[in-house]
């Protein structure tokens, strides 16, 4: 179980993407398509002041849905791995240094994949679901 967990977490960028529903509106123009994957801040869908964690709004063009609530059971520091990615994968300016941090630049310039933020969420759902499955399969610890 430990080896499975280690392999899953170390190689998270190569795990299979979880099959989420991707609702998106993209044009045919490549430059325009890249802009439509641009992420400023991901957020959960909200309606009537209720947070729906089965849907993540990536930006005004892309919404991911049918995220299993079980995926949020895998937590780090009292936050789910998915929520940590959502919080960290955003564009912002550091107030102290004035440096602008834009993870979209990494996706486009280093990876050559503007879809990386969407694919990262899909992979985090897989990692979370598999982690919960492995943990639940462990025998009960009796002390």
mmCIF file of N, CA and C in Angstrom, residues 82-129:
data_model
loop_
_atom_site.group_PDB
_atom_site.id
_atom_site.type_symbol
_atom_site.label_atom_id
_atom_site.label_comp_id
_atom_site.label_asym_id
_atom_site.label_seq_id
_atom_site.Cartn_x
_atom_site.Cartn_y
_atom_site.Cartn_z
ATOM 1 N N UNK A 82 -7.611 18.808 -3.967
ATOM 2 C CA UNK A 82 -8.239 19.557 -5.069
ATOM 3 C C UNK A 82 -8.334 21.036 -4.705
ATOM 4 N N UNK A 83 -8.766 21.325 -3.489
ATOM 5 C CA UNK A 83 -8.880 22.723 -3.059
ATOM 6 C C UNK A 83 -7.516 23.399 -2.973
ATOM 7 N N UNK A 84 -6.501 22.655 -2.575
ATOM 8 C CA UNK A 84 -5.148 23.230 -2.530
ATOM 9 C C UNK A 84 -4.678 23.605 -3.931
ATOM 10 N N UNK A 85 -4.936 22.748 -4.913
ATOM 11 C CA UNK A 85 -4.564 23.070 -6.298
ATOM 12 C C UNK A 85 -5.349 24.288 -6.770
ATOM 13 N N UNK A 86 -6.625 24.323 -6.454
ATOM 14 C CA UNK A 86 -7.449 25.474 -6.856
ATOM 15 C C UNK A 86 -6.905 26.769 -6.270
ATOM 16 N N UNK A 87 -6.489 26.740 -5.014
ATOM 17 C CA UNK A 87 -5.954 27.938 -4.355
ATOM 18 C C UNK A 87 -4.608 28.363 -4.923
ATOM 19 N N UNK A 88 -3.758 27.391 -5.201
ATOM 20 C CA UNK A 88 -2.398 27.690 -5.658
ATOM 21 C C UNK A 88 -2.329 28.028 -7.139
ATOM 22 N N UNK A 89 -3.217 27.462 -7.931
ATOM 23 C CA UNK A 89 -3.154 27.686 -9.367
ATOM 24 C C UNK A 89 -3.981 28.922 -9.718
ATOM 25 N N UNK A 90 -3.418 30.078 -9.407
ATOM 26 C CA UNK A 90 -4.080 31.338 -9.736
ATOM 27 C C UNK A 90 -3.021 32.403 -10.019
ATOM 28 N N UNK A 91 -3.413 33.392 -10.756
ATOM 29 C CA UNK A 91 -2.511 34.501 -11.082
ATOM 30 C C UNK A 91 -2.612 35.547 -9.984
ATOM 31 N N UNK A 92 -1.458 35.997 -9.506
ATOM 32 C CA UNK A 92 -1.487 37.025 -8.466
ATOM 33 C C UNK A 92 -0.152 37.764 -8.407
ATOM 34 N N UNK A 93 -0.229 38.948 -7.859
ATOM 35 C CA UNK A 93 0.958 39.782 -7.683
ATOM 36 C C UNK A 93 1.332 39.774 -6.210
ATOM 37 N N UNK A 94 2.600 39.490 -5.938
ATOM 38 C CA UNK A 94 3.092 39.506 -4.569
ATOM 39 C C UNK A 94 3.168 40.959 -4.115
ATOM 40 N N UNK A 95 2.465 41.268 -3.026
ATOM 41 C CA UNK A 95 2.412 42.663 -2.572
ATOM 42 C C UNK A 95 3.759 43.170 -2.074
ATOM 43 N N UNK A 96 4.558 42.302 -1.479
ATOM 44 C CA UNK A 96 5.849 42.741 -0.927
ATOM 45 C C UNK A 96 6.876 43.005 -2.024
ATOM 46 N N UNK A 97 6.993 42.090 -2.974
ATOM 47 C CA UNK A 97 8.039 42.225 -3.994
ATOM 48 C C UNK A 97 7.545 42.873 -5.285
ATOM 49 N N UNK A 98 6.235 42.826 -5.504
ATOM 50 C CA UNK A 98 5.692 43.357 -6.747
ATOM 51 C C UNK A 98 5.821 42.384 -7.915
ATOM 52 N N UNK A 99 6.322 41.184 -7.637
ATOM 53 C CA UNK A 99 6.490 40.178 -8.695
ATOM 54 C C UNK A 99 5.141 39.541 -8.996
ATOM 55 N N UNK A 100 4.844 39.431 -10.277
ATOM 56 C CA UNK A 100 3.596 38.822 -10.729
ATOM 57 C C UNK A 100 3.832 37.342 -10.989
ATOM 58 N N UNK A 101 3.098 36.500 -10.294
ATOM 59 C CA UNK A 101 3.200 35.050 -10.451
ATOM 60 C C UNK A 101 2.028 34.566 -11.297
ATOM 61 N N UNK A 102 2.338 33.973 -12.434
ATOM 62 C CA UNK A 102 1.293 33.489 -13.324
ATOM 63 C C UNK A 102 1.584 32.045 -13.730
ATOM 64 N N UNK A 103 0.921 31.077 -13.100
ATOM 65 C CA UNK A 103 1.173 29.679 -13.435
ATOM 66 C C UNK A 103 0.748 29.318 -14.860
ATOM 67 N N UNK A 104 -0.063 30.147 -15.484
ATOM 68 C CA UNK A 104 -0.434 29.909 -16.880
ATOM 69 C C UNK A 104 0.793 29.989 -17.786
ATOM 70 N N UNK A 105 1.744 30.848 -17.421
ATOM 71 C CA UNK A 105 2.986 30.953 -18.194
ATOM 72 C C UNK A 105 3.734 29.620 -18.180
ATOM 73 N N UNK A 106 3.756 28.967 -17.012
ATOM 74 C CA UNK A 106 4.398 27.658 -16.904
ATOM 75 C C UNK A 106 3.711 26.651 -17.825
ATOM 76 N N UNK A 107 2.384 26.640 -17.815
ATOM 77 C CA UNK A 107 1.631 25.697 -18.644
ATOM 78 C C UNK A 107 1.922 25.912 -20.122
ATOM 79 N N UNK A 108 1.975 27.156 -20.546
ATOM 80 C CA UNK A 108 2.135 27.461 -21.972
ATOM 81 C C UNK A 108 3.601 27.412 -22.394
ATOM 82 N N UNK A 109 4.471 28.106 -21.657
ATOM 83 C CA UNK A 109 5.873 28.241 -22.074
ATOM 84 C C UNK A 109 6.720 27.013 -21.771
ATOM 85 N N UNK A 110 6.538 26.408 -20.603
ATOM 86 C CA UNK A 110 7.377 25.265 -20.222
ATOM 87 C C UNK A 110 6.800 23.932 -20.688
ATOM 88 N N UNK A 111 5.499 23.773 -20.536
ATOM 89 C CA UNK A 111 4.880 22.503 -20.885
ATOM 90 C C UNK A 111 4.300 22.497 -22.297
ATOM 91 N N UNK A 112 4.071 23.679 -22.847
ATOM 92 C CA UNK A 112 3.454 23.764 -24.174
ATOM 93 C C UNK A 112 2.037 23.220 -24.184
ATOM 94 N N UNK A 113 1.357 23.335 -23.041
ATOM 95 C CA UNK A 113 0.025 22.763 -22.911
ATOM 96 C C UNK A 113 -0.888 23.715 -22.140
ATOM 97 N N UNK A 114 -1.646 24.562 -22.836
ATOM 98 C CA UNK A 114 -2.530 25.489 -22.131
ATOM 99 C C UNK A 114 -3.644 24.783 -21.365
ATOM 100 N N UNK A 115 -3.875 23.498 -21.654
ATOM 101 C CA UNK A 115 -4.917 22.731 -20.971
ATOM 102 C C UNK A 115 -4.440 22.179 -19.619
ATOM 103 N N UNK A 116 -3.198 22.418 -19.273
ATOM 104 C CA UNK A 116 -2.614 21.857 -18.059
ATOM 105 C C UNK A 116 -3.454 22.088 -16.800
ATOM 106 N N UNK A 117 -4.000 23.293 -16.563
ATOM 107 C CA UNK A 117 -4.790 23.485 -15.335
ATOM 108 C C UNK A 117 -5.990 22.540 -15.251
ATOM 109 N N UNK A 118 -6.668 22.349 -16.370
ATOM 110 C CA UNK A 118 -7.824 21.450 -16.411
ATOM 111 C C UNK A 118 -7.367 20.014 -16.184
ATOM 112 N N UNK A 119 -6.309 19.622 -16.854
ATOM 113 C CA UNK A 119 -5.789 18.264 -16.722
ATOM 114 C C UNK A 119 -5.253 18.012 -15.312
ATOM 115 N N UNK A 120 -4.704 19.027 -14.669
ATOM 116 C CA UNK A 120 -4.206 18.891 -13.308
ATOM 117 C C UNK A 120 -5.352 18.596 -12.341
ATOM 118 N N UNK A 121 -6.451 19.282 -12.496
ATOM 119 C CA UNK A 121 -7.622 19.005 -11.651
ATOM 120 C C UNK A 121 -8.101 17.572 -11.894
ATOM 121 N N UNK A 122 -8.166 17.158 -13.154
ATOM 122 C CA UNK A 122 -8.592 15.791 -13.459
ATOM 123 C C UNK A 122 -7.662 14.772 -12.792
ATOM 124 N N UNK A 123 -6.377 15.033 -12.827
ATOM 125 C CA UNK A 123 -5.412 14.118 -12.214
ATOM 126 C C UNK A 123 -5.497 14.152 -10.685
ATOM 127 N N UNK A 124 -5.771 15.316 -10.105
ATOM 128 C CA UNK A 124 -5.914 15.405 -8.653
ATOM 129 C C UNK A 124 -7.136 14.622 -8.180
ATOM 130 N N UNK A 125 -8.176 14.596 -8.984
ATOM 131 C CA UNK A 125 -9.351 13.789 -8.630
ATOM 132 C C UNK A 125 -8.958 12.311 -8.645
ATOM 133 N N UNK A 126 -8.209 11.889 -9.658
ATOM 134 C CA UNK A 126 -7.745 10.497 -9.713
ATOM 135 C C UNK A 126 -6.879 10.164 -8.508
ATOM 136 N N UNK A 127 -5.906 11.014 -8.213
ATOM 137 C CA UNK A 127 -5.013 10.780 -7.072
ATOM 138 C C UNK A 127 -5.824 10.704 -5.778
ATOM 139 N N UNK A 128 -6.756 11.600 -5.602
ATOM 140 C CA UNK A 128 -7.569 11.624 -4.386
ATOM 141 C C UNK A 128 -8.427 10.375 -4.265
ATOM 142 N N UNK A 129 -9.087 9.991 -5.347
ATOM 143 C CA UNK A 129 -9.954 8.813 -5.325
ATOM 144 C C UNK A 129 -9.144 7.543 -5.058
#
